[in-house]
Short mmCIF file of N, CA and C in Angstrom, two decimals:
data_model
loop_
_atom_site.label_atom_id
_atom_site.label_comp_id
_atom_site.label_asym_id
_atom_site.label_seq_id
_atom_site.Cartn_x
_atom_site.Cartn_y
_atom_site.Cartn_z
N MET O 27 -53.64 17.05 63.27
CA MET O 27 -53.11 16.56 62.00
C MET O 27 -54.08 15.53 61.44
N LEU O 28 -54.23 15.51 60.16
CA LEU O 28 -55.12 14.56 59.51
C LEU O 28 -54.56 13.16 59.57
N GLY O 29 -55.42 12.18 59.76
CA GLY O 29 -54.99 10.79 59.69
C GLY O 29 -54.80 10.38 58.24
N ILE O 30 -54.12 9.26 58.04
CA ILE O 30 -53.86 8.80 56.67
C ILE O 30 -55.15 8.53 55.94
N ALA O 31 -56.10 7.84 56.59
CA ALA O 31 -57.36 7.52 55.91
C ALA O 31 -58.10 8.79 55.54
N THR O 32 -58.12 9.79 56.43
CA THR O 32 -58.77 11.06 56.13
C THR O 32 -58.09 11.74 54.96
N ALA O 33 -56.76 11.72 54.96
CA ALA O 33 -56.01 12.35 53.87
C ALA O 33 -56.34 11.67 52.54
N MET O 34 -56.50 10.34 52.56
CA MET O 34 -56.83 9.62 51.33
C MET O 34 -58.19 10.07 50.79
N VAL O 35 -59.16 10.23 51.69
CA VAL O 35 -60.49 10.66 51.26
C VAL O 35 -60.40 12.05 50.67
N LEU O 36 -59.70 12.95 51.36
CA LEU O 36 -59.56 14.31 50.85
C LEU O 36 -58.85 14.31 49.52
N ALA O 37 -57.84 13.45 49.36
CA ALA O 37 -57.11 13.40 48.10
C ALA O 37 -58.03 12.96 46.99
N GLY O 38 -58.93 12.03 47.27
CA GLY O 38 -59.87 11.55 46.26
C GLY O 38 -60.85 12.61 45.81
N THR O 39 -61.08 13.64 46.65
CA THR O 39 -62.02 14.69 46.29
C THR O 39 -61.35 15.83 45.55
N GLY O 40 -60.02 15.79 45.50
CA GLY O 40 -59.30 16.86 44.83
C GLY O 40 -59.03 18.05 45.74
N SER O 41 -59.45 17.97 47.01
CA SER O 41 -59.26 19.10 47.90
C SER O 41 -58.07 18.92 48.84
N PHE O 42 -57.29 17.89 48.63
CA PHE O 42 -56.19 17.56 49.53
C PHE O 42 -55.21 18.71 49.72
N ARG O 43 -54.75 19.29 48.64
CA ARG O 43 -53.72 20.33 48.75
C ARG O 43 -54.21 21.55 49.52
N HIS O 44 -55.49 21.76 49.59
CA HIS O 44 -56.00 22.94 50.28
C HIS O 44 -56.30 22.68 51.74
N THR O 45 -56.41 21.41 52.16
CA THR O 45 -56.78 21.10 53.53
C THR O 45 -55.70 20.35 54.29
N ALA O 46 -54.67 19.90 53.63
CA ALA O 46 -53.62 19.13 54.29
C ALA O 46 -52.71 20.05 55.10
N PRO O 47 -52.09 19.51 56.16
CA PRO O 47 -51.14 20.32 56.93
C PRO O 47 -50.01 20.82 56.04
N ALA O 48 -49.46 21.96 56.39
CA ALA O 48 -48.39 22.56 55.57
C ALA O 48 -47.21 21.62 55.40
N ALA O 49 -46.92 20.78 56.39
CA ALA O 49 -45.79 19.85 56.28
C ALA O 49 -46.00 18.83 55.17
N TRP O 50 -47.27 18.59 54.78
CA TRP O 50 -47.56 17.59 53.75
C TRP O 50 -47.61 18.21 52.36
N ARG O 51 -47.68 19.51 52.28
CA ARG O 51 -47.75 20.12 50.97
C ARG O 51 -46.69 21.20 50.88
N ALA O 52 -46.16 21.33 49.72
CA ALA O 52 -45.14 22.35 49.50
C ALA O 52 -45.38 22.92 48.12
N GLU O 53 -46.42 23.73 48.03
CA GLU O 53 -46.79 24.31 46.74
C GLU O 53 -45.55 24.93 46.11
N GLY O 54 -45.26 24.55 44.89
CA GLY O 54 -44.14 25.12 44.17
C GLY O 54 -42.78 24.56 44.54
N THR O 55 -42.70 23.57 45.45
CA THR O 55 -41.41 23.00 45.79
C THR O 55 -40.95 22.13 44.64
N ARG O 56 -40.00 22.60 43.91
CA ARG O 56 -39.43 21.85 42.80
C ARG O 56 -37.93 22.02 42.89
N CYS O 57 -37.21 20.96 42.64
CA CYS O 57 -35.76 21.04 42.67
C CYS O 57 -35.22 19.87 41.86
N SER O 58 -33.95 19.87 41.63
CA SER O 58 -33.32 18.75 40.92
C SER O 58 -32.03 18.40 41.66
N ALA O 59 -31.63 17.16 41.50
CA ALA O 59 -30.42 16.68 42.16
C ALA O 59 -29.19 17.14 41.39
N PRO O 60 -28.10 17.35 42.10
CA PRO O 60 -26.84 17.67 41.42
C PRO O 60 -26.32 16.40 40.75
N PRO O 61 -25.25 16.49 39.97
CA PRO O 61 -24.64 15.25 39.43
C PRO O 61 -24.27 14.34 40.59
N LEU O 62 -24.66 13.08 40.49
CA LEU O 62 -24.44 12.13 41.58
C LEU O 62 -23.40 11.09 41.19
N PRO O 63 -22.58 10.65 42.15
CA PRO O 63 -21.55 9.65 41.86
C PRO O 63 -22.12 8.24 41.74
N GLY O 64 -21.35 7.38 41.11
CA GLY O 64 -21.70 5.96 41.01
C GLY O 64 -22.85 5.68 40.08
N ARG O 65 -23.48 4.54 40.31
CA ARG O 65 -24.63 4.13 39.51
C ARG O 65 -25.85 4.84 40.08
N VAL O 66 -26.61 5.51 39.24
CA VAL O 66 -27.78 6.27 39.70
C VAL O 66 -29.03 5.42 39.51
N VAL O 67 -29.80 5.30 40.59
CA VAL O 67 -31.08 4.61 40.57
C VAL O 67 -32.15 5.67 40.79
N ASP O 68 -33.09 5.79 39.85
CA ASP O 68 -34.19 6.73 40.00
C ASP O 68 -35.32 6.04 40.73
N VAL O 69 -35.73 6.62 41.84
CA VAL O 69 -36.81 6.06 42.67
C VAL O 69 -37.97 7.03 42.64
N THR O 70 -39.16 6.51 42.37
CA THR O 70 -40.37 7.32 42.37
C THR O 70 -41.23 6.92 43.56
N ALA O 71 -41.61 7.90 44.37
CA ALA O 71 -42.51 7.69 45.49
C ALA O 71 -43.86 8.30 45.09
N SER O 72 -44.91 7.48 45.12
CA SER O 72 -46.21 7.98 44.71
C SER O 72 -47.30 7.49 45.66
N ASP O 73 -48.42 8.19 45.63
CA ASP O 73 -49.59 7.78 46.40
C ASP O 73 -50.84 8.11 45.59
N MET O 74 -51.92 7.49 45.95
CA MET O 74 -53.23 7.59 45.30
C MET O 74 -53.30 6.80 44.01
N GLY O 75 -54.44 6.20 43.79
CA GLY O 75 -54.76 5.58 42.52
C GLY O 75 -54.09 4.26 42.22
N ARG O 76 -53.40 3.65 43.16
CA ARG O 76 -52.73 2.38 42.89
C ARG O 76 -53.65 1.20 43.18
N GLY O 77 -54.90 1.44 43.49
CA GLY O 77 -55.87 0.38 43.77
C GLY O 77 -56.55 0.67 45.09
N MET O 78 -57.86 0.54 45.10
CA MET O 78 -58.61 0.83 46.32
C MET O 78 -59.38 -0.39 46.75
N MET O 79 -59.54 -0.56 48.05
CA MET O 79 -60.30 -1.68 48.58
C MET O 79 -61.71 -1.64 48.03
N GLY O 80 -62.11 -2.69 47.38
CA GLY O 80 -63.47 -2.77 46.87
C GLY O 80 -63.79 -1.74 45.82
N GLY O 81 -62.78 -1.01 45.37
CA GLY O 81 -63.01 0.00 44.35
C GLY O 81 -63.72 1.23 44.87
N ALA O 82 -63.94 1.32 46.18
CA ALA O 82 -64.68 2.45 46.73
C ALA O 82 -63.80 3.70 46.76
N PRO O 83 -64.34 4.82 46.30
CA PRO O 83 -63.58 6.07 46.38
C PRO O 83 -63.18 6.34 47.82
N GLY O 84 -61.95 6.70 48.03
CA GLY O 84 -61.47 6.98 49.36
C GLY O 84 -61.13 5.74 50.16
N GLY O 85 -61.29 4.55 49.56
CA GLY O 85 -60.96 3.31 50.26
C GLY O 85 -59.48 3.23 50.53
N TYR O 86 -59.09 2.59 51.60
CA TYR O 86 -57.70 2.50 51.99
C TYR O 86 -57.21 1.09 51.72
N GLY O 87 -56.58 0.88 50.58
CA GLY O 87 -56.14 -0.44 50.18
C GLY O 87 -54.64 -0.61 50.27
N MET O 88 -54.19 -1.83 50.05
CA MET O 88 -52.77 -2.13 50.19
C MET O 88 -51.90 -1.51 49.11
N ARG O 89 -52.44 -1.07 48.00
CA ARG O 89 -51.59 -0.51 46.95
C ARG O 89 -51.90 0.97 46.70
N MET O 90 -52.33 1.67 47.72
CA MET O 90 -52.59 3.09 47.59
C MET O 90 -51.29 3.88 47.40
N MET O 91 -50.19 3.32 47.90
CA MET O 91 -48.90 3.98 47.82
C MET O 91 -47.91 3.05 47.14
N HIS O 92 -46.86 3.63 46.56
CA HIS O 92 -45.98 2.82 45.74
C HIS O 92 -44.58 3.42 45.66
N LEU O 93 -43.57 2.55 45.66
CA LEU O 93 -42.19 2.94 45.35
C LEU O 93 -41.76 2.14 44.12
N ALA O 94 -41.06 2.77 43.22
CA ALA O 94 -40.52 2.08 42.04
C ALA O 94 -39.08 2.53 41.85
N ALA O 95 -38.19 1.56 41.56
CA ALA O 95 -36.77 1.85 41.33
C ALA O 95 -36.39 1.45 39.91
N ARG O 96 -35.70 2.36 39.20
CA ARG O 96 -35.24 2.09 37.84
C ARG O 96 -33.81 2.54 37.71
N PRO O 97 -32.85 1.71 37.37
CA PRO O 97 -33.02 0.27 37.19
C PRO O 97 -33.18 -0.43 38.54
N ALA O 98 -33.69 -1.64 38.51
CA ALA O 98 -33.91 -2.41 39.73
C ALA O 98 -32.70 -3.27 40.07
N THR O 99 -31.71 -3.32 39.18
CA THR O 99 -30.48 -4.08 39.40
C THR O 99 -29.29 -3.21 39.00
N VAL O 100 -28.30 -3.13 39.89
CA VAL O 100 -27.08 -2.37 39.62
C VAL O 100 -25.88 -3.17 40.12
N SER O 101 -24.69 -2.75 39.70
CA SER O 101 -23.45 -3.37 40.15
C SER O 101 -23.06 -2.81 41.51
N ALA O 102 -22.32 -3.62 42.27
CA ALA O 102 -21.86 -3.22 43.60
C ALA O 102 -20.94 -2.01 43.50
N GLY O 103 -20.86 -1.28 44.61
CA GLY O 103 -20.03 -0.09 44.68
C GLY O 103 -20.87 1.12 45.04
N ALA O 104 -20.44 2.27 44.57
CA ALA O 104 -21.18 3.50 44.85
C ALA O 104 -22.50 3.49 44.09
N VAL O 105 -23.59 3.65 44.82
CA VAL O 105 -24.93 3.69 44.24
C VAL O 105 -25.62 4.93 44.79
N SER O 106 -26.12 5.77 43.90
CA SER O 106 -26.85 6.97 44.30
C SER O 106 -28.33 6.77 44.02
N LEU O 107 -29.14 7.03 45.02
CA LEU O 107 -30.59 7.00 44.86
C LEU O 107 -31.06 8.43 44.65
N ARG O 108 -31.77 8.65 43.54
CA ARG O 108 -32.34 9.97 43.23
C ARG O 108 -33.85 9.78 43.32
N VAL O 109 -34.45 10.33 44.37
CA VAL O 109 -35.86 10.08 44.67
C VAL O 109 -36.70 11.29 44.32
N VAL O 110 -37.79 11.06 43.59
CA VAL O 110 -38.75 12.12 43.30
C VAL O 110 -40.10 11.71 43.91
N ASN O 111 -40.71 12.66 44.60
CA ASN O 111 -42.01 12.43 45.21
C ASN O 111 -43.08 12.98 44.27
N THR O 112 -43.80 12.08 43.60
CA THR O 112 -44.86 12.49 42.68
C THR O 112 -46.23 12.46 43.36
N GLY O 113 -46.25 12.15 44.64
CA GLY O 113 -47.51 12.05 45.37
C GLY O 113 -47.95 13.36 45.99
N ALA O 114 -48.99 13.27 46.82
CA ALA O 114 -49.56 14.43 47.48
C ALA O 114 -49.17 14.51 48.95
N MET O 115 -48.43 13.50 49.44
CA MET O 115 -47.98 13.46 50.83
C MET O 115 -46.46 13.37 50.88
N ALA O 116 -45.89 13.70 52.03
CA ALA O 116 -44.45 13.55 52.23
C ALA O 116 -44.10 12.06 52.25
N HIS O 117 -42.90 11.73 51.74
CA HIS O 117 -42.40 10.35 51.73
C HIS O 117 -40.91 10.36 52.03
N GLU O 118 -40.34 9.18 52.17
CA GLU O 118 -38.91 9.01 52.36
C GLU O 118 -38.51 7.67 51.76
N VAL O 119 -37.21 7.45 51.59
CA VAL O 119 -36.72 6.15 51.14
C VAL O 119 -35.58 5.73 52.06
N VAL O 120 -35.79 4.60 52.75
CA VAL O 120 -34.82 4.02 53.66
C VAL O 120 -34.31 2.74 53.01
N VAL O 121 -33.00 2.49 53.07
CA VAL O 121 -32.39 1.31 52.44
C VAL O 121 -32.09 0.28 53.53
N LEU O 122 -32.69 -0.91 53.38
CA LEU O 122 -32.50 -2.00 54.35
C LEU O 122 -32.03 -3.25 53.64
N PRO O 123 -31.04 -3.97 54.19
CA PRO O 123 -30.64 -5.24 53.57
C PRO O 123 -31.76 -6.26 53.71
N LEU O 124 -31.89 -7.13 52.71
CA LEU O 124 -32.88 -8.22 52.76
C LEU O 124 -32.15 -9.51 53.08
N PRO O 125 -32.46 -10.14 54.20
CA PRO O 125 -31.83 -11.43 54.52
C PRO O 125 -32.23 -12.49 53.50
N PRO O 126 -31.40 -13.51 53.31
CA PRO O 126 -31.75 -14.60 52.38
C PRO O 126 -33.12 -15.18 52.71
N GLY O 127 -33.92 -15.37 51.69
CA GLY O 127 -35.24 -15.96 51.85
C GLY O 127 -36.34 -14.99 52.25
N GLN O 128 -35.99 -13.75 52.63
CA GLN O 128 -37.03 -12.79 53.00
C GLN O 128 -37.58 -12.12 51.75
N VAL O 129 -38.88 -11.90 51.73
CA VAL O 129 -39.57 -11.28 50.62
C VAL O 129 -39.89 -9.83 51.00
N ILE O 130 -39.86 -8.93 50.02
CA ILE O 130 -40.20 -7.53 50.31
C ILE O 130 -41.65 -7.44 50.76
N GLY O 131 -41.93 -6.44 51.58
CA GLY O 131 -43.28 -6.20 52.05
C GLY O 131 -43.74 -7.07 53.19
N GLU O 132 -42.83 -7.86 53.76
CA GLU O 132 -43.22 -8.78 54.83
C GLU O 132 -42.62 -8.44 56.19
N ARG O 133 -42.06 -7.27 56.34
CA ARG O 133 -41.50 -6.89 57.64
C ARG O 133 -42.65 -6.57 58.60
N PRO O 134 -42.50 -6.97 59.87
CA PRO O 134 -43.55 -6.65 60.84
C PRO O 134 -43.57 -5.16 61.15
N THR O 135 -44.76 -4.64 61.39
CA THR O 135 -44.90 -3.24 61.76
C THR O 135 -45.33 -3.14 63.22
N GLY O 136 -44.92 -2.07 63.84
CA GLY O 136 -45.29 -1.82 65.23
C GLY O 136 -46.62 -1.09 65.32
N SER O 137 -47.04 -0.80 66.54
CA SER O 137 -48.30 -0.10 66.75
C SER O 137 -48.26 1.33 66.20
N ASP O 138 -47.05 1.84 65.93
CA ASP O 138 -46.90 3.17 65.35
C ASP O 138 -46.99 3.15 63.82
N GLY O 139 -47.23 1.95 63.24
CA GLY O 139 -47.35 1.84 61.78
C GLY O 139 -46.03 1.88 61.05
N LYS O 140 -44.92 1.65 61.78
CA LYS O 140 -43.59 1.69 61.19
C LYS O 140 -42.89 0.36 61.39
N ILE O 141 -41.89 0.10 60.54
CA ILE O 141 -41.06 -1.09 60.69
C ILE O 141 -39.79 -0.72 61.44
N ASN O 142 -39.08 -1.71 61.92
CA ASN O 142 -37.80 -1.48 62.58
C ASN O 142 -36.76 -1.17 61.51
N GLU O 143 -36.13 -0.03 61.61
CA GLU O 143 -35.11 0.33 60.63
C GLU O 143 -33.72 0.40 61.24
N ALA O 144 -33.51 -0.40 62.29
CA ALA O 144 -32.21 -0.42 62.97
C ALA O 144 -31.07 -0.83 62.03
N ASP O 145 -31.36 -1.64 61.01
CA ASP O 145 -30.32 -2.08 60.07
C ASP O 145 -30.18 -1.16 58.86
N SER O 146 -30.78 0.03 58.92
CA SER O 146 -30.75 0.96 57.81
C SER O 146 -29.31 1.29 57.39
N LEU O 147 -29.09 1.30 56.08
CA LEU O 147 -27.79 1.67 55.53
C LEU O 147 -27.75 3.15 55.15
N GLY O 148 -28.90 3.79 55.19
CA GLY O 148 -29.00 5.20 54.83
C GLY O 148 -30.38 5.51 54.32
N GLU O 149 -30.62 6.80 54.10
CA GLU O 149 -31.93 7.19 53.60
C GLU O 149 -31.87 8.50 52.84
N ALA O 150 -32.92 8.71 52.05
CA ALA O 150 -33.15 9.97 51.35
C ALA O 150 -34.48 10.49 51.88
N SER O 151 -34.42 11.53 52.70
CA SER O 151 -35.66 12.06 53.27
C SER O 151 -35.59 13.58 53.50
N ARG O 152 -34.67 14.24 52.82
CA ARG O 152 -34.52 15.69 52.95
C ARG O 152 -34.96 16.34 51.64
N SER O 153 -36.03 17.13 51.68
CA SER O 153 -36.50 17.82 50.48
C SER O 153 -35.38 18.66 49.88
N CYS O 154 -35.12 18.43 48.61
CA CYS O 154 -34.12 19.19 47.86
C CYS O 154 -32.73 19.10 48.49
N GLY O 155 -32.42 17.93 49.08
CA GLY O 155 -31.12 17.76 49.70
C GLY O 155 -30.75 16.30 49.86
N ALA O 156 -29.54 16.06 50.35
CA ALA O 156 -29.02 14.71 50.52
C ALA O 156 -29.25 14.22 51.95
N GLY O 157 -29.46 12.91 52.08
CA GLY O 157 -29.51 12.28 53.39
C GLY O 157 -30.81 12.43 54.13
N GLU O 158 -30.68 12.42 55.48
CA GLU O 158 -31.85 12.42 56.36
C GLU O 158 -32.47 13.80 56.50
N GLY O 159 -33.79 13.79 56.66
CA GLY O 159 -34.54 15.03 56.86
C GLY O 159 -35.90 14.70 57.44
N ASN O 160 -36.86 15.56 57.19
CA ASN O 160 -38.21 15.40 57.73
C ASN O 160 -39.20 14.88 56.70
N GLY O 161 -38.72 14.32 55.62
CA GLY O 161 -39.61 13.81 54.57
C GLY O 161 -39.44 14.62 53.31
N ILE O 162 -39.69 13.98 52.19
CA ILE O 162 -39.59 14.62 50.88
C ILE O 162 -40.95 15.23 50.56
N ALA O 163 -41.01 16.52 50.41
CA ALA O 163 -42.27 17.22 50.14
C ALA O 163 -42.81 16.82 48.76
N PRO O 164 -44.12 16.89 48.58
CA PRO O 164 -44.69 16.61 47.26
C PRO O 164 -44.04 17.48 46.19
N GLY O 165 -43.66 16.87 45.09
CA GLY O 165 -43.04 17.59 43.99
C GLY O 165 -41.54 17.79 44.13
N ALA O 166 -40.97 17.42 45.27
CA ALA O 166 -39.54 17.65 45.52
C ALA O 166 -38.73 16.37 45.27
N MET O 167 -37.42 16.54 45.26
CA MET O 167 -36.48 15.42 45.13
C MET O 167 -35.62 15.34 46.38
N ALA O 168 -35.02 14.17 46.57
CA ALA O 168 -34.01 13.96 47.61
C ALA O 168 -33.04 12.93 47.06
N TRP O 169 -31.87 12.83 47.66
CA TRP O 169 -30.88 11.87 47.15
C TRP O 169 -29.94 11.44 48.26
N THR O 170 -29.31 10.31 48.02
CA THR O 170 -28.29 9.79 48.92
C THR O 170 -27.37 8.89 48.12
N THR O 171 -26.12 8.81 48.53
CA THR O 171 -25.16 7.92 47.88
C THR O 171 -24.63 6.95 48.94
N LEU O 172 -24.66 5.66 48.61
CA LEU O 172 -24.24 4.60 49.51
C LEU O 172 -23.25 3.70 48.80
N THR O 173 -22.44 3.01 49.56
CA THR O 173 -21.59 1.96 48.99
C THR O 173 -22.27 0.64 49.32
N LEU O 174 -22.78 -0.04 48.29
CA LEU O 174 -23.54 -1.27 48.49
C LEU O 174 -22.77 -2.48 48.00
N ARG O 175 -22.81 -3.53 48.81
CA ARG O 175 -22.19 -4.81 48.45
C ARG O 175 -23.22 -5.65 47.71
N PRO O 176 -22.77 -6.69 47.01
CA PRO O 176 -23.74 -7.56 46.33
C PRO O 176 -24.77 -8.10 47.32
N GLY O 177 -26.01 -8.12 46.90
CA GLY O 177 -27.09 -8.61 47.74
C GLY O 177 -28.41 -8.01 47.32
N ARG O 178 -29.41 -8.30 48.13
CA ARG O 178 -30.76 -7.79 47.89
C ARG O 178 -31.07 -6.75 48.97
N TYR O 179 -31.72 -5.67 48.55
CA TYR O 179 -32.05 -4.58 49.46
C TYR O 179 -33.52 -4.22 49.28
N GLU O 180 -34.14 -3.82 50.38
CA GLU O 180 -35.51 -3.35 50.32
C GLU O 180 -35.49 -1.85 50.53
N LEU O 181 -36.08 -1.12 49.60
CA LEU O 181 -36.23 0.32 49.72
C LEU O 181 -37.64 0.54 50.26
N VAL O 182 -37.76 1.30 51.34
CA VAL O 182 -39.06 1.48 51.98
C VAL O 182 -39.31 2.93 52.34
N CYS O 183 -40.58 3.29 52.41
CA CYS O 183 -40.99 4.54 53.04
C CYS O 183 -41.47 4.12 54.42
N ASN O 184 -40.84 4.65 55.46
CA ASN O 184 -41.17 4.23 56.82
C ASN O 184 -41.91 5.30 57.60
N LEU O 185 -42.62 6.18 56.90
CA LEU O 185 -43.51 7.09 57.60
C LEU O 185 -44.71 6.26 58.06
N PRO O 186 -45.36 6.62 59.16
CA PRO O 186 -46.43 5.79 59.71
C PRO O 186 -47.48 5.35 58.68
N GLY O 187 -47.65 4.04 58.57
CA GLY O 187 -48.66 3.46 57.68
C GLY O 187 -48.25 3.30 56.23
N HIS O 188 -47.18 3.94 55.80
CA HIS O 188 -46.81 3.91 54.38
C HIS O 188 -46.31 2.54 53.94
N TYR O 189 -45.54 1.86 54.76
CA TYR O 189 -45.05 0.51 54.40
C TYR O 189 -46.23 -0.44 54.20
N LEU O 190 -47.18 -0.40 55.13
CA LEU O 190 -48.37 -1.25 55.03
C LEU O 190 -49.21 -0.92 53.80
N ALA O 191 -49.13 0.32 53.35
CA ALA O 191 -49.90 0.75 52.19
C ALA O 191 -49.19 0.46 50.87
N GLY O 192 -48.03 -0.23 50.91
CA GLY O 192 -47.37 -0.66 49.68
C GLY O 192 -46.13 0.08 49.28
N MET O 193 -45.56 0.89 50.17
CA MET O 193 -44.38 1.68 49.80
C MET O 193 -43.09 0.92 50.07
N TYR O 194 -42.79 -0.01 49.18
CA TYR O 194 -41.55 -0.77 49.24
C TYR O 194 -41.25 -1.31 47.84
N THR O 195 -39.97 -1.53 47.59
CA THR O 195 -39.54 -2.14 46.34
C THR O 195 -38.18 -2.78 46.59
N GLU O 196 -37.76 -3.63 45.67
CA GLU O 196 -36.48 -4.33 45.82
C GLU O 196 -35.44 -3.71 44.91
N LEU O 197 -34.21 -3.63 45.42
CA LEU O 197 -33.05 -3.23 44.63
C LEU O 197 -32.05 -4.37 44.75
N ASP O 198 -31.65 -4.92 43.62
CA ASP O 198 -30.68 -6.03 43.61
C ASP O 198 -29.32 -5.47 43.19
N VAL O 199 -28.29 -5.84 43.95
CA VAL O 199 -26.93 -5.38 43.67
C VAL O 199 -26.10 -6.61 43.34
N THR O 200 -25.49 -6.60 42.17
CA THR O 200 -24.70 -7.74 41.69
C THR O 200 -23.23 -7.44 41.84
N SER O 201 -22.41 -8.50 41.80
CA SER O 201 -20.96 -8.28 41.84
C SER O 201 -20.55 -7.63 40.52
N ARG O 202 -19.48 -6.94 40.54
CA ARG O 202 -19.05 -6.16 39.38
C ARG O 202 -18.85 -6.99 38.21
#
C-alpha cells in the first residue's frame, strides 16, 4: 500500500487515481444522502492543495488535508452530519466532545498516526451509507445522526496521519 507522503506526490502529478490502491479510489462512486432528521450540517472532507511545506510540489504540510462544517453552529438536539469527500483519498468524520479550554487540532497522536477516539459519539465513515464503515470513498457521501447537547465538538478524520495533516474542525452546539 502506498504511504501518505507517496500518495501526496502521486496526487501532485495527476497520476494518483491510476496508481492508488482500489480502496482509495472509487471511480464513478457518486451518491446522495436521503432526507436527514434534525439540523443538517454539511461537512466537506478534502485533500491536496491546502498548503505545502516550503511550497515544494509534493511537500507534506500541515494543511494538505481539511475538514469544513457548514453551519459551524447549531442548536442542541438531533444533528445530522452529511459528509462529502471531495478529495482523492478515503476519509471519515468522527465526533468527539471538546473539554473546556481545549483547542481543536491539539490532541496527541500515537505511533499509528491516530488520536484516541474512545470518547467518540459517533461517526460517518460508510460510503453511500450511515454510520461506521471502512472510509468514505472519493466522490462519495456518508451521514450520521446524533443527539448532541450544548457544547463544543471536534470533528476529525482519524485515518492514519490525517489528523496531523489538518483534518479537523469545530462544531459548536448551543442551547435551544
